[in-house]
Amino acid sequence: MPRRPILRIAEVFASLQGEGLRQGEPTVFVRLAGCNLRCAWCDTKFARRGGGEVSLPDILAAVRFLRQAFPATWACLTGGEPLLQETRPLVRALRREGFRVQVETNGTRECPVGVDWLTVSPKPPRFAVQPGLVGKAREVKLVVSRELTLAAVRAVRRRFPVSTPLILQPHGMAAWSMKKAWRLLVEAGRRGWPNIRLMVQLHKVLKIK
Ligand code: SF4
């Protein structure tokens, strides 16, 4: 008998998308467990290891249950780093359920399946991005951490097509990070670097998950 696809899952929940250009849209999140990076300021440390092994049918059952009460047309695979696992069957199944699918990745793994929205969020110190992601990203997100420099903003901006928006995202609601994000935005603008904007995490403003 063929084995049913199993994924390591940290949580499945419904909320609005709080980050990036899809901000405000009702979304079901599937948070995959495991990450290959160790960002000091990570706000999902619980998802970096552990998680539970869940079969594809059980993930879909949870998603369907959430959708009964929450009018989401988008599903977002996040983490941890979702692309460390074999996500193709899940992406295809979610699409068959009628969802548009977003993947949020740290950029260190190629995305082997077509998705409707790919968010690439390169992380310090290397801000590494797999070549295959460059043309597929619908948005690029940089968390304004202590490590983020103007040179790193420039390097990431140059790595992606000008038409791909680059978002500076303050770290949570930290005042120092918001001020730094503003300074970086102004400096980038003075230098004529294109298509950079500042967006805060809406779910943190609203104090929801
Ligand atoms: S890449 Fe994301 S999940 Fe992984 S450690 Fe960094 S912030 Fe946390």
Short mmCIF file of C-alpha atoms and ligand atoms in Angstrom, two decimals:
data_model
loop_
_atom_site.label_atom_id
_atom_site.label_comp_id
_atom_site.label_asym_id
_atom_site.label_seq_id
_atom_site.Cartn_x
_atom_site.Cartn_y
_atom_site.Cartn_z
CA MET A 1 0.00 0.00 0.00
CA PRO A 2 1.44 3.45 -0.88
CA ARG A 3 2.38 5.56 2.15
CA ARG A 4 0.23 8.60 2.74
CA PRO A 5 2.20 11.86 2.56
CA ILE A 6 3.24 12.96 6.05
CA LEU A 7 4.43 16.44 6.97
CA ARG A 8 5.85 17.81 10.19
CA ILE A 9 3.40 20.51 11.25
CA ALA A 10 3.66 23.08 14.05
CA GLU A 11 0.12 24.42 13.76
CA VAL A 12 -2.82 25.07 11.46
CA PHE A 13 -4.85 28.20 12.12
CA ALA A 14 -6.98 30.86 10.47
CA SER A 15 -6.33 34.57 10.63
CA LEU A 16 -5.74 37.46 8.30
CA GLN A 17 -2.46 37.75 6.48
CA GLY A 18 -0.63 40.31 8.54
CA GLU A 19 2.48 40.73 6.41
CA GLY A 20 3.34 41.92 2.94
CA LEU A 21 1.17 42.94 0.03
CA ARG A 22 -1.52 40.37 0.81
CA GLN A 23 -2.04 42.09 4.14
CA GLY A 24 -5.60 41.96 5.46
CA GLU A 25 -6.81 38.99 3.43
CA PRO A 26 -8.42 36.10 5.33
CA THR A 27 -6.03 33.16 5.20
CA VAL A 28 -5.64 29.66 6.55
CA PHE A 29 -2.05 29.11 7.67
CA VAL A 30 -0.26 25.78 7.67
CA ARG A 31 2.90 26.26 9.69
CA LEU A 32 5.47 23.60 8.88
CA ALA A 33 7.97 22.67 11.57
CA GLY A 34 11.73 22.85 11.14
CA CYS A 35 14.11 25.54 9.99
CA ASN A 36 17.67 25.53 8.69
CA LEU A 37 18.43 29.01 10.09
CA ARG A 38 18.64 30.32 13.65
CA CYS A 39 17.75 34.02 13.53
CA ALA A 40 18.25 35.44 17.04
CA TRP A 41 15.05 37.50 16.81
CA CYS A 42 12.88 34.71 15.36
CA ASP A 43 9.28 35.12 16.55
CA THR A 44 8.32 31.52 15.70
CA LYS A 45 11.05 29.67 17.60
CA PHE A 46 8.50 27.06 18.63
CA ALA A 47 8.26 26.04 14.97
CA ARG A 48 11.99 25.60 14.39
CA ARG A 49 12.01 22.09 15.76
CA GLY A 50 9.52 19.50 16.85
CA GLY A 51 6.04 19.72 15.48
CA GLY A 52 3.83 16.71 14.93
CA GLU A 53 3.73 14.30 12.02
CA VAL A 54 0.40 14.83 10.30
CA SER A 55 -0.94 13.07 7.21
CA LEU A 56 -2.11 15.04 4.22
CA PRO A 57 -5.78 14.02 4.72
CA ASP A 58 -5.62 15.18 8.34
CA ILE A 59 -4.11 18.54 7.35
CA LEU A 60 -6.86 18.99 4.79
CA ALA A 61 -9.50 18.05 7.36
CA ALA A 62 -8.18 20.77 9.70
CA VAL A 63 -8.15 23.31 6.88
CA ARG A 64 -11.72 22.43 5.88
CA PHE A 65 -12.87 22.72 9.49
CA LEU A 66 -11.35 26.18 9.84
CA ARG A 67 -12.84 27.32 6.57
CA GLN A 68 -16.35 26.50 7.77
CA ALA A 69 -16.13 29.39 10.23
CA PHE A 70 -13.67 31.64 8.41
CA PRO A 71 -14.11 32.81 4.81
CA ALA A 72 -10.54 32.24 3.62
CA THR A 73 -9.79 31.79 -0.06
CA TRP A 74 -6.04 31.79 0.53
CA ALA A 75 -3.87 29.18 2.20
CA CYS A 76 -0.38 30.11 3.30
CA LEU A 77 2.44 27.63 3.92
CA THR A 78 4.80 29.16 6.43
CA GLY A 79 7.23 28.03 9.09
CA GLY A 80 9.88 27.45 10.15
CA GLU A 81 11.02 26.95 6.61
CA PRO A 82 8.27 25.17 4.67
CA LEU A 83 10.43 24.28 1.66
CA LEU A 84 12.60 21.93 3.72
CA GLN A 85 9.77 19.42 3.37
CA GLU A 86 8.03 17.87 0.37
CA THR A 87 5.18 20.34 0.01
CA ARG A 88 4.08 19.53 -3.55
CA PRO A 89 1.21 17.17 -2.62
CA LEU A 90 -0.09 19.67 -0.05
CA VAL A 91 0.04 22.61 -2.47
CA ARG A 92 -1.78 20.62 -5.14
CA ALA A 93 -4.40 19.36 -2.69
CA LEU A 94 -5.07 22.89 -1.38
CA ARG A 95 -5.54 24.10 -4.92
CA ARG A 96 -7.97 21.28 -5.59
CA GLU A 97 -9.88 22.51 -2.52
CA GLY A 98 -10.21 25.88 -4.25
CA PHE A 99 -7.51 27.81 -2.36
CA ARG A 100 -4.97 30.11 -3.83
CA VAL A 101 -1.68 29.16 -2.24
CA GLN A 102 1.05 31.38 -0.83
CA VAL A 103 4.44 30.12 0.32
CA GLU A 104 6.63 32.16 2.69
CA THR A 105 10.27 31.10 2.49
CA ASN A 106 13.60 32.30 3.83
CA GLY A 107 15.04 31.90 0.34
CA THR A 108 17.51 29.08 1.00
CA ARG A 109 15.58 26.36 -0.84
CA GLU A 110 14.14 26.28 -4.34
CA CYS A 111 10.36 26.14 -4.64
CA PRO A 112 9.63 22.96 -6.62
CA VAL A 113 5.95 23.64 -7.22
CA GLY A 114 3.97 26.45 -8.80
CA VAL A 115 2.21 28.66 -6.27
CA ASP A 116 0.01 31.74 -6.58
CA TRP A 117 2.12 33.95 -4.35
CA LEU A 118 5.73 33.44 -3.32
CA THR A 119 7.14 35.59 -0.53
CA VAL A 120 10.92 35.49 -0.16
CA SER A 121 12.38 36.81 3.09
CA PRO A 122 16.19 36.54 3.02
CA LYS A 123 17.87 36.44 6.39
CA PRO A 124 21.18 37.70 7.81
CA PRO A 125 24.08 37.35 7.76
CA ARG A 126 24.19 36.09 4.16
CA PHE A 127 20.73 37.03 2.84
CA ALA A 128 21.10 34.00 0.57
CA VAL A 129 18.53 33.50 -2.18
CA GLN A 130 18.29 30.47 -4.46
CA PRO A 131 18.50 31.51 -8.13
CA GLY A 132 15.18 29.91 -9.07
CA LEU A 133 13.30 32.10 -6.59
CA VAL A 134 14.43 35.40 -8.04
CA GLY A 135 12.00 35.51 -10.96
CA LYS A 136 9.16 33.79 -9.06
CA ALA A 137 8.94 36.04 -6.00
CA ARG A 138 5.88 38.28 -5.87
CA GLU A 139 7.40 40.20 -2.98
CA VAL A 140 10.62 40.31 -1.00
CA LYS A 141 10.53 41.01 2.70
CA LEU A 142 13.36 42.13 4.95
CA VAL A 143 12.81 42.08 8.70
CA VAL A 144 14.42 45.20 10.13
CA SER A 145 16.64 43.47 12.66
CA ARG A 146 19.76 44.87 14.35
CA GLU A 147 21.83 43.11 11.66
CA LEU A 148 20.09 44.70 8.66
CA THR A 149 22.33 47.31 7.03
CA LEU A 150 21.80 49.73 4.17
CA ALA A 151 24.35 47.70 2.16
CA ALA A 152 22.26 44.57 2.69
CA VAL A 153 19.12 46.40 1.53
CA ARG A 154 20.98 47.47 -1.60
CA ALA A 155 22.31 43.95 -2.25
CA VAL A 156 18.85 42.38 -1.92
CA ARG A 157 17.26 45.14 -4.02
CA ARG A 158 19.78 44.45 -6.79
CA ARG A 159 19.20 40.71 -6.63
CA PHE A 160 15.52 40.91 -7.65
CA PRO A 161 13.78 42.51 -10.65
CA VAL A 162 12.88 46.15 -10.09
CA SER A 163 9.20 45.21 -10.53
CA THR A 164 9.31 42.98 -7.41
CA PRO A 165 8.42 45.08 -4.36
CA LEU A 166 10.92 45.06 -1.51
CA ILE A 167 9.24 45.46 1.88
CA LEU A 168 11.03 46.68 4.99
CA GLN A 169 9.18 45.11 7.90
CA PRO A 170 9.89 46.35 11.43
CA HIS A 171 10.51 43.66 14.00
CA GLY A 172 7.17 43.37 15.74
CA MET A 173 6.11 46.67 17.28
CA ALA A 174 9.62 47.57 18.51
CA ALA A 175 10.09 51.34 18.37
CA TRP A 176 13.81 51.09 17.54
CA SER A 177 13.04 48.84 14.58
CA MET A 178 10.31 51.13 13.26
CA LYS A 179 12.68 54.12 13.47
CA LYS A 180 15.42 52.14 11.75
CA ALA A 181 13.00 51.00 9.01
CA TRP A 182 12.05 54.62 8.38
CA ARG A 183 15.73 55.67 8.22
CA LEU A 184 16.52 52.86 5.77
CA LEU A 185 13.54 53.79 3.60
CA VAL A 186 14.59 57.44 3.46
CA GLU A 187 18.22 56.57 2.70
CA ALA A 188 17.18 54.12 -0.02
CA GLY A 189 14.92 56.78 -1.53
CA ARG A 190 17.72 59.37 -1.50
CA ARG A 191 19.88 56.94 -3.44
CA GLY A 192 17.14 56.25 -5.98
CA TRP A 193 16.71 52.56 -5.18
CA PRO A 194 13.34 51.60 -6.64
CA ASN A 195 10.20 49.90 -5.34
CA ILE A 196 10.97 49.78 -1.62
CA ARG A 197 8.25 50.28 0.98
CA LEU A 198 7.71 49.97 4.71
CA MET A 199 4.93 47.77 6.13
CA VAL A 200 4.24 46.83 9.74
CA GLN A 201 2.77 43.50 10.81
CA LEU A 202 -0.98 44.09 10.83
CA HIS A 203 -1.78 41.16 13.13
CA LYS A 204 0.53 42.68 15.77
CA VAL A 205 -1.21 46.06 15.44
CA LEU A 206 -4.57 44.34 15.89
CA LYS A 207 -3.16 42.07 18.64
CA ILE A 208 -4.46 38.92 17.01
CA LYS A 209 -2.64 35.74 16.06
S1 SF4 B 1 14.24 31.78 8.92
FE1 SF4 B 1 12.31 32.38 9.92
S2 SF4 B 1 11.66 30.56 11.12
FE2 SF4 B 1 13.84 30.29 10.57
S3 SF4 B 1 14.95 31.07 12.35
FE3 SF4 B 1 14.80 32.77 10.86
S4 SF4 B 1 12.94 33.88 11.46
FE4 SF4 B 1 12.86 31.87 12.49
#
